[in-house]
């Protein structure tokens, strides 16, 4: 049988497809290894350079612009994940919406890669409006924690403008349930849980007591029934109870992670989930509006209101 006959046979086609599959798989593995190597190279080099502290620079601009004013407005967005389409649309509405700054709730990268961070940094440095970045679960993937710390600063932080405090909490870290468990009875405890550590809860409570009006920003929302598939569980109940305890001091709790829009009130505290500023929305579900969106928050003499803007 000649070569042409072999290629035309079913066995020949199967062999060619198998060979192409193997080559594709090897090529993908090599590409992944190369990406890992380059990411490690650039992050190691990054650590030897001077930090940028973009959040500090943005906060200085915000405080200079807002302090002493009776009214200001800010936009809240989340989950852009490498996409700058919606982010550009929002910034282009600055004159129409008249907001003073932007809060990003995290997941501005898709996998925490160095190159994804540098693209966001370039965008922020050329933005005509201050942008403060919170951290999302995608942003701490790979070596994203180091990138965020270098480019943006601490993962947990706050800043003040007059009687208003803006608190950012990293609740993306995963861990096993702590303590000793009996095996083989407690095999379900192998599940990893995202959420807040006890120390974070304690510091958060102290921070809330320091100001009359507090905005709490974190990427993943608490474990409410309608958010079960996209919520944090470690210390979620304790967090919700603490928010209720200080409800008079909590202006809003704002989260992302869910690619859509959700609004609810628990124990007198308004919770807003706005993670619809990227390219992909989550499937429609009860209580979740799967439309691209961002939120405008108005602050006027201690009175706080908010409006959702749909951009699709």
Coordinates of N, CA and C in Angstrom, one line a residue, residues 126-208:
X126 N -3.1 56.1 32.8 CA -3.5 57.1 31.8 C -5.0 57.4 31.9
X127 N -5.6 57.1 33.1 CA -7.0 57.4 33.3 C -7.1 58.8 33.8
X128 N -8.2 59.5 33.4 CA -8.4 60.9 33.9 C -9.3 60.9 35.1
X129 N -9.5 59.8 35.8 CA -10.3 59.7 37.0 C -9.6 58.8 37.9
X130 N -9.4 59.1 39.2 CA -8.8 58.1 40.2 C -9.5 56.8 40.3
X131 N -8.8 55.7 40.3 CA -9.3 54.4 40.4 C -8.6 53.7 41.6
X132 N -9.4 53.2 42.6 CA -8.9 52.4 43.7 C -9.2 51.0 43.4
X133 N -8.2 50.1 43.5 CA -8.4 48.7 43.2 C -8.5 47.9 44.5
X134 N -9.6 47.1 44.6 CA -9.7 46.0 45.6 C -9.2 44.7 44.9
X135 N -9.0 43.7 45.6 CA -8.4 42.5 45.1 C -9.5 41.4 45.0
X136 N -9.5 40.6 43.9 CA -10.4 39.5 43.7 C -9.7 38.2 43.7
X137 N -10.5 37.1 43.6 CA -9.9 35.8 43.7 C -9.0 35.5 42.5
X138 N -9.4 36.0 41.3 CA -8.6 35.8 40.1 C -7.2 36.6 40.3
X139 N -7.3 37.7 40.9 CA -6.1 38.6 41.0 C -5.0 38.0 41.9
X140 N -5.4 37.0 42.8 CA -4.4 36.4 43.7 C -3.9 35.1 43.2
X141 N -4.4 34.7 42.0 CA -4.0 33.4 41.4 C -2.5 33.5 41.0
X142 N -1.8 32.4 40.8 CA -0.4 32.3 40.4 C 0.4 33.2 41.4
X143 N 1.0 34.2 40.9 CA 1.8 35.1 41.8 C 1.2 36.5 41.9
X144 N -0.2 36.5 41.8 CA -0.9 37.7 41.8 C -0.8 38.5 43.1
X145 N -0.7 37.8 44.3 CA -0.5 38.5 45.5 C 0.7 39.5 45.5
X146 N 1.8 39.0 45.0 CA 3.0 39.8 44.9 C 2.8 40.9 43.9
X147 N 2.1 40.7 42.8 CA 1.9 41.8 41.8 C 1.0 42.8 42.4
X148 N -0.1 42.4 43.1 CA -1.0 43.4 43.7 C -0.3 44.2 44.8
X149 N 0.5 43.6 45.6 CA 1.2 44.3 46.7 C 2.2 45.3 46.1
X150 N 2.9 44.9 45.0 CA 3.8 45.8 44.4 C 3.2 47.0 43.7
X151 N 2.2 46.7 42.9 CA 1.6 47.7 42.0 C 0.5 48.6 42.8
X152 N -0.2 47.9 43.7 CA -1.3 48.6 44.4 C -1.1 48.9 45.8
X153 N -0.4 48.0 46.6 CA -0.2 48.2 48.0 C -0.8 47.1 48.8
X154 N -1.2 47.3 50.0 CA -1.8 46.2 50.9 C -3.1 45.7 50.3
X155 N -3.4 44.4 50.6 CA -4.6 43.8 50.2 C -5.8 44.1 51.1
X156 N -5.5 44.5 52.4 CA -6.5 45.0 53.3 C -6.1 46.4 53.7
X157 N -7.0 47.3 53.5 CA -6.7 48.7 53.8 C -7.9 49.6 53.9
X158 N -7.8 50.8 54.4 CA -8.9 51.7 54.4 C -8.4 53.1 54.2
X159 N -9.3 54.0 53.8 CA -9.0 55.5 53.8 C -10.2 56.3 54.1
X160 N -10.0 57.5 54.6 CA -11.1 58.4 55.1 C -11.2 59.6 54.2
X161 N -12.4 60.1 54.1 CA -12.7 61.4 53.5 C -13.8 62.0 54.5
X162 N -13.3 62.9 55.3 CA -14.2 63.5 56.3 C -14.8 62.4 57.2
X163 N -16.1 62.4 57.4 CA -16.7 61.4 58.3 C -17.0 60.0 57.6
X164 N -16.4 59.8 56.4 CA -16.7 58.6 55.7 C -15.4 57.8 55.6
X165 N -15.6 56.5 55.9 CA -14.5 55.5 55.8 C -14.7 54.5 54.7
X166 N -13.7 54.2 53.9 CA -13.8 53.2 52.9 C -12.9 52.1 53.2
X167 N -13.5 50.9 53.5 CA -12.7 49.8 54.1 C -12.7 48.7 53.0
X168 N -11.5 48.2 52.7 CA -11.3 47.1 51.7 C -10.8 45.9 52.4
X169 N -11.5 44.8 52.2 CA -11.1 43.5 52.9 C -10.9 42.4 51.9
X170 N -9.8 41.7 52.0 CA -9.5 40.6 51.1 C -10.1 39.3 51.7
X171 N -11.2 38.8 51.1 CA -11.8 37.6 51.6 C -11.8 36.5 50.6
X172 N -10.7 36.5 49.8 CA -10.5 35.5 48.7 C -9.7 34.3 49.1
X173 N -9.0 34.4 50.2 CA -8.0 33.3 50.6 C -8.8 32.0 50.9
X174 N -8.3 30.9 50.4 CA -8.8 29.6 50.7 C -8.0 28.9 51.8
X175 N -8.7 28.1 52.6 CA -8.0 27.3 53.6 C -8.9 26.1 54.0
X176 N -8.4 25.1 54.5 CA -9.1 24.0 55.0 C -9.7 24.4 56.4
X177 N -10.8 23.7 56.8 CA -11.4 24.0 58.1 C -10.3 23.7 59.1
X178 N -10.0 24.7 60.0 CA -9.0 24.5 61.0 C -9.3 23.5 62.1
X179 N -8.3 23.1 62.8 CA -8.5 22.2 63.9 C -8.2 20.8 63.5
X180 N -8.3 19.9 64.5 CA -8.1 18.5 64.3 C -9.5 17.8 64.0
X181 N -9.5 17.0 62.9 CA -10.7 16.3 62.6 C -10.5 14.8 62.6
X182 N -11.5 14.1 62.9 CA -11.4 12.6 63.0 C -11.6 12.0 61.6
X183 N -10.7 11.2 61.3 CA -10.8 10.4 60.0 C -11.1 8.9 60.3
X184 N -11.9 8.2 59.5 CA -12.4 8.6 58.2 C -13.8 9.3 58.3
X185 N -14.2 9.7 59.5 CA -15.6 10.2 59.7 C -15.7 11.5 59.0
X186 N -14.8 12.4 59.1 CA -14.9 13.8 58.7 C -14.3 14.1 57.3
X187 N -14.5 13.2 56.4 CA -13.9 13.4 55.1 C -14.4 14.7 54.4
X188 N -15.6 15.1 54.7 CA -16.1 16.3 54.0 C -15.3 17.6 54.4
X189 N -14.5 17.5 55.4 CA -13.7 18.7 55.8 C -12.6 19.0 54.9
X190 N -12.4 18.1 53.9 CA -11.3 18.4 52.9 C -11.6 19.6 52.0
X191 N -12.9 20.0 52.0 CA -13.3 21.1 51.2 C -12.6 22.4 51.6
X192 N -12.1 23.2 50.6 CA -11.5 24.5 50.9 C -12.6 25.5 51.0
X193 N -12.4 26.5 51.9 CA -13.4 27.5 52.2 C -12.7 28.9 52.0
X194 N -13.4 29.8 51.3 CA -13.0 31.2 51.2 C -13.7 32.0 52.3
X195 N -13.1 33.1 52.7 CA -13.7 33.9 53.7 C -12.8 34.8 54.4
X196 N -13.2 35.1 55.7 CA -12.4 36.1 56.5 C -11.8 35.3 57.7
X197 N -10.6 35.7 58.0 CA -10.0 35.2 59.2 C -10.5 35.9 60.5
X198 N -10.3 35.3 61.6 CA -10.8 36.0 62.9 C -10.1 37.3 63.0
X199 N -8.8 37.4 62.7 CA -8.1 38.7 62.9 C -8.7 39.8 62.0
X200 N -9.1 39.4 60.8 CA -9.7 40.4 59.9 C -11.0 40.9 60.5
X201 N -11.8 40.0 61.0 CA -13.1 40.4 61.6 C -12.8 41.4 62.8
X202 N -11.9 41.1 63.6 CA -11.5 41.9 64.8 C -11.1 43.3 64.3
X203 N -10.2 43.4 63.3 CA -9.7 44.7 62.8 C -10.8 45.4 62.1
X204 N -11.7 44.7 61.4 CA -12.8 45.4 60.8 C -13.8 46.0 61.8
X205 N -14.0 45.3 62.9 CA -14.9 45.9 63.9 C -14.3 47.2 64.5
X206 N -13.0 47.2 64.7 CA -12.3 48.4 65.3 C -12.4 49.5 64.3
X207 N -12.2 49.2 63.0 CA -12.2 50.2 62.0 C -13.6 50.9 61.9
X208 N -14.6 50.0 61.9 CA -16.0 50.5 61.8 C -16.3 51.5 63.0

